[in-house]
Amino acid sequence: IDTLLQAATGLGVTNVRTDHDGILRHVRFFYQYKNRIYANLPVRGWLEEKDQEPIWGKNKYRIEDQQIPVNEKGEYLINWYGAGGPVGVFRYVPISAVIQTASALRYGGEPSLDPEMFRNKYILVGASAAGLKDLKPTPFTGISAYPGMEIWATVLSNLEQGNFVRVLPWWANFLNTLLVGF
């Protein structure tokens, strides 16, 4: 949509693929399409505040002073925080309340939300209704449904906090197993 494209500061990809067992644990940060590289949604938003574009290295991306671990396919292992949905980790705000508040601030009236709650925050807009088919299978799906937009909120939070899962090499796991067995 040309109007949205003109107003946007960047584009973010929202593709996800589950692991071989059908559970979503990894996401790709970057995709190539027609000789251009596109970041996924949370990475694109996060990069808007950075002075440096990513530097690719073996099994990692470097962005400013952060090294972000990825596997040999360039996939990032998400550090999940817990259950998803309206009673999960992230705060949900109905879009109707956001629109009403914006309207009240612009045209007068009593806003239903405190506008300060949005200051200096990342805001992700998405759907959580099951009928919209944006519920994804994650390690926490058995507890509650996991809305697709909340996957991006989790990745963005991982990036903001530098909260990464680091996978041990096979030999360290082997040593650990021997020690525990002993």
CSV table of N, CA and C in Angstrom, one decimal:
chain,number,residue,atom,x,y,z
A,1,ILE,N,0.9,-1.2,0.0
A,1,ILE,CA,0.0,0.0,0.0
A,1,ILE,C,0.9,1.2,0.0
A,2,ASP,N,0.8,2.0,-1.1
A,2,ASP,CA,1.8,3.1,-1.3
A,2,ASP,C,1.8,4.1,-0.2
A,3,THR,N,0.6,4.5,0.3
A,3,THR,CA,0.5,5.5,1.4
A,3,THR,C,1.2,5.0,2.6
A,4,LEU,N,1.1,3.8,3.0
A,4,LEU,CA,1.8,3.2,4.2
A,4,LEU,C,3.3,3.1,3.9
A,5,LEU,N,3.6,2.7,2.7
A,5,LEU,CA,5.0,2.6,2.4
A,5,LEU,C,5.7,3.9,2.4
A,6,GLN,N,5.1,5.0,2.0
A,6,GLN,CA,5.7,6.3,2.1
A,6,GLN,C,5.8,6.8,3.5
A,7,ALA,N,4.9,6.5,4.4
A,7,ALA,CA,5.0,6.9,5.8
A,7,ALA,C,5.9,6.1,6.6
A,8,ALA,N,6.2,4.9,6.2
A,8,ALA,CA,7.0,3.9,7.0
A,8,ALA,C,8.5,4.3,7.0
A,9,THR,N,9.2,4.2,8.1
A,9,THR,CA,10.7,4.4,8.1
A,9,THR,C,11.4,3.1,7.7
A,10,GLY,N,10.7,2.0,7.7
A,10,GLY,CA,11.3,0.7,7.4
A,10,GLY,C,10.3,-0.4,7.2
A,11,LEU,N,10.7,-1.4,6.6
A,11,LEU,CA,9.8,-2.6,6.4
A,11,LEU,C,10.4,-3.8,7.1
A,12,GLY,N,9.5,-4.5,7.7
A,12,GLY,CA,9.9,-5.7,8.5
A,12,GLY,C,9.2,-7.0,8.0
A,13,VAL,N,9.9,-8.0,7.8
A,13,VAL,CA,9.4,-9.3,7.4
A,13,VAL,C,8.7,-10.0,8.6
A,14,THR,N,7.6,-10.7,8.3
A,14,THR,CA,7.0,-11.4,9.4
A,14,THR,C,6.9,-12.9,9.2
A,15,ASN,N,7.7,-13.4,8.3
A,15,ASN,CA,7.7,-14.9,8.0
A,15,ASN,C,8.3,-15.6,9.2
A,16,VAL,N,7.7,-16.8,9.5
A,16,VAL,CA,8.2,-17.7,10.5
A,16,VAL,C,8.1,-19.1,10.0
A,17,ARG,N,9.0,-20.0,10.4
A,17,ARG,CA,9.0,-21.4,10.1
A,17,ARG,C,9.2,-22.1,11.4
A,18,THR,N,8.5,-23.2,11.6
A,18,THR,CA,8.6,-24.0,12.8
A,18,THR,C,9.8,-24.9,12.6
A,19,ASP,N,10.4,-25.4,13.7
A,19,ASP,CA,11.4,-26.4,13.6
A,19,ASP,C,10.8,-27.7,13.1
A,20,HIS,N,11.7,-28.7,12.9
A,20,HIS,CA,11.2,-30.0,12.3
A,20,HIS,C,10.1,-30.7,13.1
A,21,ASP,N,10.0,-30.4,14.3
A,21,ASP,CA,8.9,-31.0,15.2
A,21,ASP,C,7.7,-30.2,15.2
A,22,GLY,N,7.6,-29.1,14.5
A,22,GLY,CA,6.4,-28.3,14.4
A,22,GLY,C,6.3,-27.2,15.5
A,23,ILE,N,7.3,-27.0,16.3
A,23,ILE,CA,7.4,-26.0,17.3
A,23,ILE,C,8.3,-24.8,16.8
A,24,LEU,N,7.8,-23.6,17.1
A,24,LEU,CA,8.6,-22.4,16.7
A,24,LEU,C,9.6,-22.1,17.8
A,25,ARG,N,10.9,-22.2,17.5
A,25,ARG,CA,11.9,-21.9,18.5
A,25,ARG,C,12.9,-20.9,17.9
A,26,HIS,N,13.0,-20.9,16.6
A,26,HIS,CA,14.0,-20.0,15.9
A,26,HIS,C,13.3,-19.0,14.9
A,27,VAL,N,13.9,-17.9,14.7
A,27,VAL,CA,13.5,-17.0,13.6
A,27,VAL,C,14.7,-16.5,12.9
A,28,ARG,N,14.5,-16.2,11.6
A,28,ARG,CA,15.6,-15.6,10.8
A,28,ARG,C,15.5,-14.1,11.0
A,29,PHE,N,16.6,-13.5,11.2
A,29,PHE,CA,16.7,-12.0,11.3
A,29,PHE,C,16.6,-11.3,10.0
A,30,PHE,N,17.2,-11.9,8.9
A,30,PHE,CA,17.3,-11.3,7.6
A,30,PHE,C,16.9,-12.2,6.5
A,31,TYR,N,16.2,-11.6,5.5
A,31,TYR,CA,15.8,-12.4,4.3
A,31,TYR,C,16.3,-11.6,3.1
A,32,GLN,N,16.6,-12.4,2.0
A,32,GLN,CA,17.0,-11.7,0.8
A,32,GLN,C,15.9,-11.9,-0.2
A,33,TYR,N,15.6,-10.8,-0.9
A,33,TYR,CA,14.5,-10.8,-1.9
A,33,TYR,C,14.9,-9.8,-3.0
A,34,LYS,N,15.1,-10.3,-4.2
A,34,LYS,CA,15.4,-9.5,-5.4
A,34,LYS,C,16.7,-8.7,-5.1
A,35,ASN,N,17.7,-9.3,-4.6
A,35,ASN,CA,19.0,-8.7,-4.4
A,35,ASN,C,19.0,-7.6,-3.3
A,36,ARG,N,18.0,-7.6,-2.4
A,36,ARG,CA,17.9,-6.7,-1.3
A,36,ARG,C,17.8,-7.5,0.0
A,37,ILE,N,18.3,-7.0,1.1
A,37,ILE,CA,18.2,-7.7,2.4
A,37,ILE,C,17.1,-7.0,3.2
A,38,TYR,N,16.2,-7.8,3.8
A,38,TYR,CA,15.2,-7.2,4.6
A,38,TYR,C,15.3,-7.9,6.0
A,39,ALA,N,15.1,-7.1,7.0
A,39,ALA,CA,15.2,-7.6,8.4
A,39,ALA,C,13.7,-8.0,8.8
A,40,ASN,N,13.7,-8.9,9.8
A,40,ASN,CA,12.3,-9.2,10.3
A,40,ASN,C,11.8,-8.0,11.1
A,41,LEU,N,10.5,-8.1,11.5
A,41,LEU,CA,9.9,-6.9,12.1
A,41,LEU,C,10.6,-6.4,13.3
A,42,PRO,N,10.9,-7.2,14.3
A,42,PRO,CA,11.5,-6.6,15.5
A,42,PRO,C,12.9,-6.1,15.3
A,43,VAL,N,13.6,-6.8,14.5
A,43,VAL,CA,15.0,-6.3,14.2
A,43,VAL,C,15.0,-5.0,13.4
A,44,ARG,N,14.0,-4.8,12.5
A,44,ARG,CA,13.9,-3.6,11.7
A,44,ARG,C,13.6,-2.4,12.7
A,45,GLY,N,12.7,-2.6,13.6
A,45,GLY,CA,12.4,-1.6,14.6
A,45,GLY,C,13.5,-1.3,15.5
A,46,TRP,N,14.2,-2.3,15.9
A,46,TRP,CA,15.4,-2.1,16.8
A,46,TRP,C,16.5,-1.4,16.1
A,47,LEU,N,16.7,-1.8,14.8
A,47,LEU,CA,17.8,-1.1,14.1
A,47,LEU,C,17.6,0.4,13.8
A,48,GLU,N,16.3,0.8,13.9
A,48,GLU,CA,16.0,2.2,13.6
A,48,GLU,C,16.7,3.1,14.6
A,49,GLU,N,17.0,2.6,15.8
A,49,GLU,CA,17.7,3.4,16.9
A,49,GLU,C,19.2,3.1,16.9
A,50,LYS,N,19.7,2.3,16.0
A,50,LYS,CA,21.1,2.0,16.0
A,50,LYS,C,21.9,2.8,15.0
A,51,ASP,N,23.1,3.1,15.2
A,51,ASP,CA,24.0,3.9,14.3
A,51,ASP,C,24.7,3.0,13.3
A,52,GLN,N,24.6,1.7,13.5
A,52,GLN,CA,25.4,0.8,12.7
A,52,GLN,C,24.5,-0.3,12.1
A,53,GLU,N,24.7,-0.7,10.9
A,53,GLU,CA,24.0,-1.8,10.3
A,53,GLU,C,24.7,-3.1,10.8
A,54,PRO,N,24.0,-4.2,10.8
A,54,PRO,CA,24.6,-5.5,11.3
A,54,PRO,C,25.8,-5.9,10.5
A,55,ILE,N,26.8,-6.5,11.2
A,55,ILE,CA,27.9,-7.1,10.6
A,55,ILE,C,27.8,-8.6,10.8
A,56,TRP,N,27.9,-9.4,9.7
A,56,TRP,CA,27.7,-10.8,9.7
A,56,TRP,C,29.0,-11.5,10.1
A,57,GLY,N,28.9,-12.4,11.0
A,57,GLY,CA,30.1,-13.2,11.3
A,57,GLY,C,29.7,-14.7,11.4
A,58,LYS,N,30.6,-15.6,11.7
A,58,LYS,CA,30.3,-17.0,11.8
A,58,LYS,C,29.5,-17.2,13.0
A,59,ASN,N,28.2,-17.7,12.9
A,59,ASN,CA,27.3,-18.0,13.9
A,59,ASN,C,27.0,-16.8,14.8
A,60,LYS,N,27.1,-15.5,14.3
A,60,LYS,CA,26.7,-14.4,15.1
A,60,LYS,C,26.5,-13.2,14.2
A,61,TYR,N,25.7,-12.3,14.7
A,61,TYR,CA,25.6,-10.9,14.1
A,61,TYR,C,26.1,-10.0,15.1
A,62,ARG,N,26.8,-9.0,14.6
A,62,ARG,CA,27.3,-7.9,15.5
A,62,ARG,C,26.6,-6.6,15.1
A,63,ILE,N,25.9,-6.0,16.1
A,63,ILE,CA,25.3,-4.8,15.9
A,63,ILE,C,25.7,-3.9,17.1
A,64,GLU,N,26.5,-2.8,16.7
A,64,GLU,CA,27.1,-1.9,17.6
A,64,GLU,C,28.0,-2.8,18.6
A,65,ASP,N,27.7,-2.8,19.9
A,65,ASP,CA,28.5,-3.5,20.8
A,65,ASP,C,27.9,-4.9,21.2
A,66,GLN,N,26.9,-5.3,20.5
A,66,GLN,CA,26.2,-6.5,20.9
A,66,GLN,C,26.5,-7.6,19.9
A,67,GLN,N,26.9,-8.8,20.4
A,67,GLN,CA,27.0,-10.0,19.5
A,67,GLN,C,25.8,-10.9,19.7
A,68,ILE,N,25.1,-11.1,18.7
A,68,ILE,CA,23.8,-11.9,18.8
A,68,ILE,C,24.1,-13.2,18.2
A,69,PRO,N,23.9,-14.3,19.0
A,69,PRO,CA,24.2,-15.6,18.5
A,69,PRO,C,23.1,-16.1,17.5
A,70,VAL,N,23.6,-16.7,16.4
A,70,VAL,CA,22.7,-17.4,15.5
A,70,VAL,C,23.3,-18.7,15.1
A,71,ASN,N,22.5,-19.7,14.6
A,71,ASN,CA,23.0,-21.0,14.2
A,71,ASN,C,23.6,-20.9,12.8
A,72,GLU,N,24.1,-22.0,12.3
A,72,GLU,CA,24.7,-22.0,10.9
A,72,GLU,C,23.8,-21.6,9.8
A,73,LYS,N,22.5,-21.6,10.0
A,73,LYS,CA,21.5,-21.2,9.0
A,73,LYS,C,21.1,-19.7,9.2
A,74,GLY,N,21.8,-19.1,10.1
A,74,GLY,CA,21.4,-17.6,10.4
A,74,GLY,C,20.1,-17.5,11.2
A,75,GLU,N,19.7,-18.5,11.9
A,75,GLU,CA,18.5,-18.5,12.7
A,75,GLU,C,18.8,-18.2,14.2
A,76,TYR,N,18.0,-17.3,14.8
A,76,TYR,CA,18.1,-16.9,16.1
A,76,TYR,C,17.3,-17.8,17.0
A,77,LEU,N,17.8,-18.3,18.1
A,77,LEU,CA,17.1,-19.1,19.1
A,77,LEU,C,16.4,-18.1,20.1
A,78,ILE,N,15.1,-18.1,20.1
A,78,ILE,CA,14.3,-17.2,20.9
A,78,ILE,C,14.4,-17.6,22.4
A,79,ASN,N,14.6,-16.6,23.2
A,79,ASN,CA,14.6,-16.8,24.6
A,79,ASN,C,13.3,-16.4,25.2
A,80,TRP,N,12.4,-17.4,25.3
A,80,TRP,CA,11.0,-17.2,25.7
A,80,TRP,C,10.9,-16.8,27.2
A,81,TYR,N,10.0,-16.0,27.5
A,81,TYR,CA,9.8,-15.5,28.9
A,81,TYR,C,8.7,-16.2,29.6
A,82,GLY,N,7.7,-16.8,28.9
A,82,GLY,CA,6.6,-17.5,29.5
A,82,GLY,C,5.4,-17.5,28.6
A,83,ALA,N,4.3,-17.7,29.2
A,83,ALA,CA,3.0,-17.9,28.5
A,83,ALA,C,2.7,-16.6,27.7
A,84,GLY,N,1.9,-16.8,26.6
A,84,GLY,CA,1.5,-15.7,25.8
A,84,GLY,C,0.0,-15.4,26.0
A,85,GLY,N,-0.5,-14.4,25.3
A,85,GLY,CA,-1.9,-14.0,25.4
A,85,GLY,C,-2.1,-12.9,26.3
A,86,PRO,N,-3.3,-12.5,26.5
A,86,PRO,CA,-3.6,-11.3,27.3
A,86,PRO,C,-3.2,-11.4,28.8
A,87,VAL,N,-3.1,-12.7,29.3
A,87,VAL,CA,-2.6,-12.9,30.7
A,87,VAL,C,-1.2,-13.3,30.7
A,88,GLY,N,-0.5,-13.2,29.6
A,88,GLY,CA,0.9,-13.6,29.6
A,88,GLY,C,1.9,-12.6,30.0
A,89,VAL,N,3.0,-12.6,29.4
A,89,VAL,CA,4.2,-11.8,29.7
A,89,VAL,C,4.0,-10.3,29.3
A,90,PHE,N,3.5,-10.0,28.2
A,90,PHE,CA,3.4,-8.7,27.6
A,90,PHE,C,2.0,-8.1,27.9
A,91,ARG,N,2.0,-6.8,28.0
A,91,ARG,CA,0.8,-6.0,28.2
A,91,ARG,C,0.0,-5.9,26.9
A,92,TYR,N,-1.3,-6.1,27.0
A,92,TYR,CA,-2.2,-6.0,25.9
A,92,TYR,C,-3.1,-4.7,26.1
A,93,VAL,N,-3.3,-4.0,25.1
A,93,VAL,CA,-4.1,-2.8,25.1
A,93,VAL,C,-5.1,-2.9,23.9
A,94,PRO,N,-6.4,-2.8,24.1
A,94,PRO,CA,-7.3,-2.9,23.0
A,94,PRO,C,-7.1,-1.7,22.0
A,95,ILE,N,-7.1,-2.0,20.7
A,95,ILE,CA,-6.9,-1.0,19.7
A,95,ILE,C,-8.0,0.1,19.8
A,96,SER,N,-9.2,-0.3,20.2
A,96,SER,CA,-10.3,0.7,20.3
A,96,SER,C,-9.9,1.7,21.4
A,97,ALA,N,-9.3,1.3,22.5
A,97,ALA,CA,-8.9,2.3,23.5
A,97,ALA,C,-7.8,3.2,23.0
A,98,VAL,N,-6.9,2.7,22.2
A,98,VAL,CA,-5.8,3.5,21.6
A,98,VAL,C,-6.4,4.6,20.7
A,99,ILE,N,-7.3,4.1,19.8
A,99,ILE,CA,-8.0,5.1,18.9
A,99,ILE,C,-8.8,6.1,19.6
A,100,GLN,N,-9.6,5.7,20.6
A,100,GLN,CA,-10.4,6.6,21.4
A,100,GLN,C,-9.5,7.6,22.1
A,101,THR,N,-8.3,7.2,22.7
A,101,THR,CA,-7.4,8.1,23.4
A,101,THR,C,-6.8,9.1,22.4
A,102,ALA,N,-6.4,8.6,21.2
A,102,ALA,CA,-5.8,9.5,20.2
A,102,ALA,C,-6.9,10.5,19.8
A,103,SER,N,-8.1,10.1,19.6
A,103,SER,CA,-9.2,11.0,19.2
A,103,SER,C,-9.5,12.0,20.3
A,104,ALA,N,-9.5,11.6,21.5
A,104,ALA,CA,-9.8,12.5,22.7
A,104,ALA,C,-8.7,13.5,22.8
A,105,LEU,N,-7.4,13.1,22.6
A,105,LEU,CA,-6.3,14.1,22.7
A,105,LEU,C,-6.4,15.1,21.5
A,106,ARG,N,-6.8,14.7,20.4
A,106,ARG,CA,-6.8,15.6,19.2
A,106,ARG,C,-8.0,16.5,19.2
A,107,TYR,N,-9.2,15.9,19.5
A,107,TYR,CA,-10.4,16.6,19.3
A,107,TYR,C,-11.1,17.0,20.7
A,108,GLY,N,-10.5,16.6,21.8
A,108,GLY,CA,-11.1,16.9,23.1
A,108,GLY,C,-11.9,15.7,23.6
A,109,GLY,N,-12.0,15.7,24.9
A,109,GLY,CA,-12.7,14.6,25.6
A,109,GLY,C,-11.7,13.9,26.6
A,110,GLU,N,-12.2,12.9,27.2
A,110,GLU,CA,-11.5,12.2,28.2
A,110,GLU,C,-10.8,11.0,27.6
A,111,PRO,N,-9.5,10.9,27.6
A,111,PRO,CA,-8.9,9.7,27.0
A,111,PRO,C,-9.0,8.5,27.9
A,112,SER,N,-9.2,7.3,27.4
A,112,SER,CA,-9.4,6.1,28.2
A,112,SER,C,-8.1,5.6,28.7
A,113,LEU,N,-7.0,6.0,28.0
A,113,LEU,CA,-5.6,5.5,28.4
A,113,LEU,C,-4.7,6.7,28.8
A,114,ASP,N,-3.8,6.5,29.6
A,114,ASP,CA,-2.8,7.5,29.9
A,114,ASP,C,-1.8,7.6,28.7
A,115,PRO,N,-1.7,8.7,28.0
A,115,PRO,CA,-0.8,8.7,26.8
A,115,PRO,C,0.6,8.5,27.2
A,116,GLU,N,1.0,8.8,28.5
A,116,GLU,CA,2.4,8.6,28.9
A,116,GLU,C,2.8,7.1,28.9
A,117,MET,N,1.8,6.2,28.9
A,117,MET,CA,2.2,4.8,28.8
A,117,MET,C,2.9,4.4,27.5
A,118,PHE,N,2.8,5.2,26.5
A,118,PHE,CA,3.4,4.9,25.2
A,118,PHE,C,4.7,5.6,25.0
A,119,ARG,N,5.1,6.5,25.9
A,119,ARG,CA,6.3,7.3,25.7
A,119,ARG,C,7.5,6.5,25.8
A,120,ASN,N,8.4,6.6,24.8
A,120,ASN,CA,9.7,5.9,24.7
A,120,ASN,C,9.5,4.3,24.8
A,121,LYS,N,8.4,3.9,24.2
A,121,LYS,CA,8.2,2.4,24.1
A,121,LYS,C,8.1,2.0,22.7
A,122,TYR,N,8.3,0.7,22.5
A,122,TYR,CA,8.0,0.1,21.2
A,122,TYR,C,6.6,-0.4,21.3
A,123,ILE,N,5.8,-0.1,20.3
A,123,ILE,CA,4.4,-0.5,20.2
A,123,ILE,C,4.2,-1.5,19.0
A,124,LEU,N,3.8,-2.6,19.3
A,124,LEU,CA,3.5,-3.6,18.3
A,124,LEU,C,2.0,-3.8,18.2
A,125,VAL,N,1.5,-3.7,17.0
A,125,VAL,CA,0.1,-3.9,16.8
A,125,VAL,C,-0.2,-5.2,16.1
A,126,GLY,N,-1.1,-6.0,16.7
A,126,GLY,CA,-1.3,-7.3,16.2
A,126,GLY,C,-2.7,-7.8,16.7
A,127,ALA,N,-3.0,-9.0,16.3
A,127,ALA,CA,-4.3,-9.7,16.6
A,127,ALA,C,-4.0,-10.9,17.5
A,128,SER,N,-5.0,-11.1,18.4
A,128,SER,CA,-4.9,-12.3,19.3
A,128,SER,C,-6.1,-13.2,19.2
A,129,ALA,N,-7.0,-12.9,18.3
A,129,ALA,CA,-8.2,-13.8,18.1
A,129,ALA,C,-7.9,-15.0,17.3
A,130,ALA,N,-8.4,-16.2,17.8
A,130,ALA,CA,-8.0,-17.5,17.2
A,130,ALA,C,-8.5,-17.5,15.8
A,131,GLY,N,-9.6,-16.9,15.4
A,131,GLY,CA,-10.2,-16.9,14.1
A,131,GLY,C,-9.3,-16.3,13.1
A,132,LEU,N,-8.4,-15.4,13.5
A,132,LEU,CA,-7.5,-14.8,12.5
A,132,LEU,C,-6.3,-15.6,12.2
A,133,LYS,N,-6.2,-16.8,12.8
A,133,LYS,CA,-5.1,-17.8,12.4
A,133,LYS,C,-3.7,-17.3,12.6
A,134,ASP,N,-3.5,-16.4,13.6
A,134,ASP,CA,-2.1,-15.9,13.9
A,134,ASP,C,-1.6,-16.5,15.2
A,135,LEU,N,-2.1,-17.6,15.6
A,135,LEU,CA,-1.6,-18.3,16.8
A,135,LEU,C,-0.6,-19.3,16.4
A,136,LYS,N,0.6,-19.3,17.0
A,136,LYS,CA,1.7,-20.1,16.6
A,136,LYS,C,2.0,-21.2,17.7
A,137,PRO,N,2.6,-22.3,17.2
A,137,PRO,CA,3.0,-23.4,18.2
A,137,PRO,C,4.4,-23.0,18.7
A,138,THR,N,4.5,-22.8,20.0
A,138,THR,CA,5.8,-22.4,20.6
A,138,THR,C,6.0,-23.4,21.8
A,139,PRO,N,7.1,-23.3,22.5
A,139,PRO,CA,7.3,-24.1,23.7
A,139,PRO,C,6.3,-23.9,24.8
A,140,PHE,N,5.5,-22.7,24.7
A,140,PHE,CA,4.5,-22.4,25.7
A,140,PHE,C,3.1,-22.6,25.2
A,141,THR,N,2.9,-23.2,24.0
A,141,THR,CA,1.6,-23.3,23.4
A,141,THR,C,0.7,-24.2,24.3
A,142,GLY,N,1.2,-25.2,24.9
A,142,GLY,CA,0.4,-26.1,25.7
A,142,GLY,C,-0.2,-25.4,26.9
A,143,ILE,N,0.4,-24.3,27.4
A,143,ILE,CA,-0.2,-23.5,28.5
A,143,ILE,C,-1.3,-22.6,28.0
A,144,SER,N,-1.0,-21.9,26.9
A,144,SER,CA,-2.0,-21.0,26.3
A,144,SER,C,-1.6,-20.7,24.9
A,145,ALA,N,-2.6,-20.1,24.1
A,145,ALA,CA,-2.3,-19.7,22.8
A,145,ALA,C,-1.2,-18.7,22.7
A,146,TYR,N,-0.4,-18.7,21.7
A,146,TYR,CA,0.7,-17.8,21.5
A,146,TYR,C,0.5,-16.9,20.3
A,147,PRO,N,0.0,-15.7,20.4
A,147,PRO,CA,-0.2,-14.9,19.2
A,147,PRO,C,1.1,-14.5,18.5
A,148,GLY,N,1.1,-14.5,17.2
A,148,GLY,CA,2.2,-14.3,16.4
A,148,GLY,C,2.9,-13.0,16.7
A,149,MET,N,2.2,-11.9,17.0
A,149,MET,CA,2.8,-10.6,17.3
A,149,MET,C,3.6,-10.7,18.6
A,150,GLU,N,3.2,-11.6,19.5
A,150,GLU,CA,4.0,-11.7,20.7
A,150,GLU,C,5.3,-12.4,20.5
A,151,ILE,N,5.4,-13.2,19.5
A,151,ILE,CA,6.7,-13.7,19.1
A,151,ILE,C,7.7,-12.6,18.8
A,152,TRP,N,7.2,-11.6,18.0
A,152,TRP,CA,8.0,-10.4,17.7
A,152,TRP,C,8.3,-9.6,18.9
A,153,ALA,N,7.4,-9.5,19.9
A,153,ALA,CA,7.6,-8.7,21.1
A,153,ALA,C,8.7,-9.4,21.9
A,154,THR,N,8.7,-10.7,21.9
A,154,THR,CA,9.7,-11.5,22.7
A,154,THR,C,11.1,-11.3,22.1
A,155,VAL,N,11.2,-11.4,20.7
A,155,VAL,CA,12.5,-11.2,20.0
A,155,VAL,C,13.0,-9.8,20.3
A,156,LEU,N,12.1,-8.8,20.2
A,156,LEU,CA,12.5,-7.4,20.4
A,156,LEU,C,13.0,-7.2,21.9
A,157,SER,N,12.3,-7.8,22.8
A,157,SER,CA,12.7,-7.7,24.2
A,157,SER,C,14.1,-8.4,24.4
A,158,ASN,N,14.3,-9.5,23.7
A,158,ASN,CA,15.6,-10.2,23.8
A,158,ASN,C,16.7,-9.3,23.3
A,159,LEU,N,16.5,-8.6,22.2
A,159,LEU,CA,17.4,-7.7,21.6
A,159,LEU,C,17.7,-6.5,22.6
A,160,GLU,N,16.6,-5.9,23.0
A,160,GLU,CA,16.7,-4.7,23.9
A,160,GLU,C,17.5,-5.0,25.2
A,161,GLN,N,17.3,-6.2,25.8
A,161,GLN,CA,17.9,-6.6,27.0
A,161,GLN,C,19.2,-7.3,26.9
A,162,GLY,N,19.5,-7.7,25.6
A,162,GLY,CA,20.7,-8.5,25.4
A,162,GLY,C,20.6,-9.9,26.0
A,163,ASN,N,19.4,-10.4,26.1
A,163,ASN,CA,19.0,-11.6,26.8
A,163,ASN,C,19.0,-12.8,25.8
A,164,PHE,N,20.1,-13.3,25.5
A,164,PHE,CA,20.3,-14.3,24.4
A,164,PHE,C,20.5,-15.7,25.0
A,165,VAL,N,20.0,-16.7,24.3
A,165,VAL,CA,20.3,-18.1,24.6
A,165,VAL,C,21.6,-18.5,23.9
A,166,ARG,N,22.6,-19.0,24.7
A,166,ARG,CA,23.8,-19.4,24.1
A,166,ARG,C,23.9,-20.9,24.2
A,167,VAL,N,24.0,-21.5,23.0
A,167,VAL,CA,24.1,-23.0,22.9
A,167,VAL,C,25.5,-23.5,23.1
A,168,LEU,N,25.6,-24.4,24.0
A,168,LEU,CA,27.0,-25.0,24.2
A,168,LEU,C,27.4,-25.9,23.1
A,169,PRO,N,28.7,-25.9,22.8
A,169,PRO,CA,29.1,-26.9,21.7
A,169,PRO,C,28.9,-28.3,22.2
A,170,TRP,N,28.9,-29.2,21.2
A,170,TRP,CA,28.6,-30.6,21.5
A,170,TRP,C,29.5,-31.2,22.5
A,171,TRP,N,30.8,-30.9,22.5
A,171,TRP,CA,31.7,-31.5,23.4
A,171,TRP,C,31.5,-31.0,24.8
A,172,ALA,N,31.0,-29.8,25.0
A,172,ALA,CA,30.6,-29.3,26.4
A,172,ALA,C,29.4,-30.1,26.9
A,173,ASN,N,28.4,-30.3,26.1
A,173,ASN,CA,27.3,-31.1,26.5
A,173,ASN,C,27.7,-32.5,26.8
A,174,PHE,N,28.6,-33.1,26.0
A,174,PHE,CA,29.1,-34.4,26.3
A,174,PHE,C,29.8,-34.5,27.6
A,175,LEU,N,30.7,-33.5,27.9
A,175,LEU,CA,31.4,-33.5,29.2
A,175,LEU,C,30.4,-33.3,30.3
A,176,ASN,N,29.5,-32.5,30.1
A,176,ASN,CA,28.5,-32.2,31.2
A,176,ASN,C,27.7,-33.5,31.5
A,177,THR,N,27.3,-34.3,30.4
A,177,THR,CA,26.6,-35.6,30.6
A,177,THR,C,27.5,-36.6,31.4
A,178,LEU,N,28.8,-36.6,31.0
A,178,LEU,CA,29.7,-37.5,31.7
A,178,LEU,C,29.8,-37.1,33.2
A,179,LEU,N,30.0,-35.8,33.5
A,179,LEU,CA,30.1,-35.4,34.9
A,179,LEU,C,28.8,-35.7,35.7
A,180,VAL,N,27.7,-35.5,35.1
A,180,VAL,CA,26.4,-35.7,35.8
A,180,VAL,C,26.3,-37.2,36.0
A,181,GLY,N,26.6,-38.0,35.0
A,181,GLY,CA,26.6,-39.5,35.1
A,181,GLY,C,27.5,-40.0,36.2
A,182,PHE,N,28.7,-39.4,36.3
A,182,PHE,CA,29.7,-39.8,37.3
A,182,PHE,C,29.2,-39.5,38.7
